[in-house]
Amino acid sequence: MPNMSTLDYTMEYGIITEWIKKEGEYVEKGEPLLTVETEKIVNDVNSPASGKILKILAPEGAEVPVGEKIALIK
């Protein structure tokens, strides 16, 4: 299950600006999954696993703490 990743040492949360992959789609490990904005950068986050995206837990625009689950992939 993907969690909000740390993109820099001071990051406490990230804002999900876009889900590149949608619920029901398949994703490969290492493939871009979503775009996250921090105070310093905007960056794509790659999928930590291959599988089907069963549920997106954090919608676009959500401010998500580092480590919080953002989607379910199986």
Coordinates of N, CA and C in Angstrom, one line a residue:
M1 N 0.8 -1.2 0.0 CA 0.0 0.0 0.0 C 0.9 1.2 0.0
P2 N 0.6 2.1 -0.9 CA 1.5 3.3 -0.9 C 1.1 4.3 0.3
N3 N 2.2 4.8 0.8 CA 2.1 5.8 1.9 C 2.6 7.1 1.3
M4 N 2.3 8.3 1.9 CA 2.9 9.5 1.5 C 4.4 9.5 1.8
S5 N 5.1 9.7 0.7 CA 6.6 9.6 0.7 C 7.2 10.9 1.2
T6 N 8.4 10.8 1.8 CA 9.2 12.0 2.1 C 10.0 12.4 0.9
L7 N 9.8 13.6 0.4 CA 10.5 14.1 -0.8 C 11.7 14.9 -0.4
D8 N 11.7 15.4 0.8 CA 12.9 16.2 1.3 C 12.9 16.0 2.9
Y9 N 14.1 16.4 3.5 CA 14.3 16.1 4.9 C 13.4 16.8 5.8
T10 N 12.8 18.0 5.4 CA 12.0 18.7 6.3 C 10.5 18.5 6.1
M11 N 10.2 17.7 5.1 CA 8.8 17.5 4.7 C 8.0 16.8 5.8
E12 N 6.8 17.4 6.2 CA 5.9 16.9 7.2 C 4.6 16.4 6.5
Y13 N 4.3 17.0 5.4 CA 3.0 16.6 4.6 C 3.2 17.0 3.2
G14 N 2.4 16.4 2.3 CA 2.4 16.7 0.9 C 1.0 16.9 0.4
I15 N 0.8 17.7 -0.6 CA -0.5 17.9 -1.2 C -0.6 17.2 -2.5
I16 N -1.6 16.3 -2.6 CA -1.8 15.5 -3.8 C -2.4 16.4 -4.9
T17 N -1.6 16.7 -5.9 CA -2.1 17.6 -7.0 C -2.7 16.8 -8.1
E18 N -2.3 15.6 -8.3 CA -2.9 14.8 -9.4 C -2.7 13.3 -9.2
W19 N -3.7 12.5 -9.4 CA -3.5 11.1 -9.5 C -3.3 10.7 -11.0
I20 N -2.1 10.3 -11.3 CA -1.8 9.9 -12.7 C -2.6 8.6 -13.1
K21 N -2.6 7.7 -12.2 CA -3.4 6.5 -12.3 C -4.7 6.6 -11.5
K22 N -5.8 6.0 -12.0 CA -7.1 6.1 -11.3 C -7.5 4.7 -10.7
E23 N -8.5 4.8 -9.9 CA -9.0 3.5 -9.3 C -9.4 2.6 -10.4
G24 N -9.1 1.3 -10.2 CA -9.5 0.3 -11.2 C -8.4 0.0 -12.2
E25 N -7.4 1.0 -12.3 CA -6.3 0.8 -13.3 C -5.2 -0.1 -12.7
Y26 N -4.4 -0.6 -13.6 CA -3.3 -1.4 -13.2 C -2.0 -0.5 -13.2
V27 N -1.1 -0.7 -12.3 CA 0.1 0.0 -12.3 C 1.3 -0.9 -12.0
E28 N 2.4 -0.6 -12.6 CA 3.6 -1.4 -12.4 C 4.5 -0.8 -11.4
K29 N 5.2 -1.6 -10.6 CA 6.2 -1.0 -9.6 C 7.1 -0.1 -10.3
G30 N 7.3 1.1 -9.8 CA 8.2 2.1 -10.3 C 7.6 3.1 -11.3
E31 N 6.3 2.8 -11.7 CA 5.6 3.6 -12.7 C 5.0 4.8 -11.9
P32 N 5.0 6.0 -12.5 CA 4.4 7.2 -11.9 C 3.0 7.0 -11.5
L33 N 2.7 7.2 -10.2 CA 1.3 7.0 -9.7 C 0.6 8.3 -9.4
L34 N 1.3 9.3 -8.9 CA 0.6 10.5 -8.5 C 1.6 11.6 -8.5
T35 N 1.2 12.9 -8.4 CA 2.0 14.1 -8.3 C 1.7 14.7 -6.9
V36 N 2.8 15.0 -6.2 CA 2.8 15.6 -4.9 C 3.5 16.9 -4.9
E37 N 2.9 17.9 -4.2 CA 3.5 19.2 -4.0 C 3.9 19.4 -2.6
T38 N 5.1 19.9 -2.3 CA 5.5 20.3 -1.0 C 5.8 21.8 -1.0
E39 N 6.3 22.3 0.1 CA 6.7 23.7 0.2 C 7.8 24.1 -0.8
K40 N 8.6 23.1 -1.2 CA 9.8 23.3 -2.0 C 9.6 22.8 -3.5
I41 N 8.9 21.7 -3.7 CA 9.0 21.1 -5.0 C 7.6 20.5 -5.4
V42 N 7.5 20.2 -6.7 CA 6.4 19.4 -7.2 C 7.0 18.2 -7.9
N43 N 6.6 17.0 -7.5 CA 7.3 15.8 -8.0 C 6.3 14.6 -8.2
D44 N 6.6 13.8 -9.2 CA 5.9 12.5 -9.3 C 6.3 11.5 -8.3
V45 N 5.4 10.7 -7.8 CA 5.7 9.6 -6.9 C 5.4 8.3 -7.6
N46 N 6.4 7.4 -7.6 CA 6.3 6.2 -8.3 C 5.6 5.1 -7.4
S47 N 4.9 4.2 -8.0 CA 4.3 3.1 -7.3 C 5.3 2.2 -6.6
P48 N 5.0 1.8 -5.3 CA 5.9 0.9 -4.6 C 5.7 -0.5 -5.0
A49 N 4.6 -0.8 -5.7 CA 4.2 -2.2 -6.0 C 3.4 -2.3 -7.3
S50 N 3.4 -3.4 -7.9 CA 2.6 -3.7 -9.1 C 1.2 -4.2 -8.7
G51 N 0.2 -3.9 -9.4 CA -1.1 -4.4 -9.1 C -2.2 -3.5 -9.5
K52 N -3.4 -3.8 -9.1 CA -4.6 -3.0 -9.4 C -4.9 -2.0 -8.3
I53 N -5.2 -0.8 -8.7 CA -5.5 0.3 -7.7 C -7.0 0.0 -7.2
L54 N -7.1 -0.5 -6.0 CA -8.4 -0.9 -5.5 C -9.2 0.3 -5.0
K55 N -8.5 1.2 -4.3 CA -9.1 2.4 -3.7 C -8.1 3.5 -3.5
I56 N -8.5 4.7 -3.8 CA -7.7 5.9 -3.5 C -8.2 6.5 -2.2
L57 N -7.4 6.6 -1.2 CA -7.8 7.0 0.1 C -7.6 8.5 0.3
A58 N -6.8 9.1 -0.5 CA -6.6 10.6 -0.4 C -6.8 11.2 -1.7
P59 N -7.8 12.0 -1.8 CA -8.2 12.6 -3.1 C -7.2 13.8 -3.5
E60 N -7.3 14.2 -4.8 CA -6.6 15.3 -5.3 C -6.9 16.5 -4.4
G61 N -5.9 17.3 -4.1 CA -6.1 18.5 -3.2 C -5.9 18.2 -1.7
A62 N -5.9 16.9 -1.4 CA -5.7 16.6 0.1 C -4.3 16.9 0.6
E63 N -4.2 17.4 1.8 CA -2.9 17.6 2.5 C -2.7 16.4 3.3
V64 N -1.7 15.6 3.0 CA -1.5 14.3 3.7 C -0.2 14.2 4.4
P65 N -0.2 13.8 5.7 CA 1.0 13.7 6.5 C 1.9 12.6 6.0
V66 N 3.2 12.8 6.1 CA 4.2 11.8 5.7 C 3.8 10.5 6.4
G67 N 3.8 9.3 5.7 CA 3.6 8.0 6.2 C 2.2 7.6 6.2
E68 N 1.2 8.5 6.0 CA -0.2 8.1 5.9 C -0.5 7.3 4.6
K69 N -1.3 6.3 4.7 CA -1.7 5.5 3.5 C -2.6 6.4 2.6
I70 N -2.2 6.3 1.3 CA -2.9 7.1 0.3 C -3.7 6.3 -0.7
A71 N -3.4 5.0 -0.8 CA -4.1 4.1 -1.8 C -4.0 2.7 -1.4
L72 N -4.9 1.8 -1.9 CA -4.8 0.4 -1.8 C -4.5 -0.2 -3.1
I73 N -3.4 -1.0 -3.2 CA -3.0 -1.7 -4.4 C -2.9 -3.2 -4.1
K74 N -3.5 -4.0 -5.0 CA -3.4 -5.4 -4.8 C -3.2 -6.1 -6.1

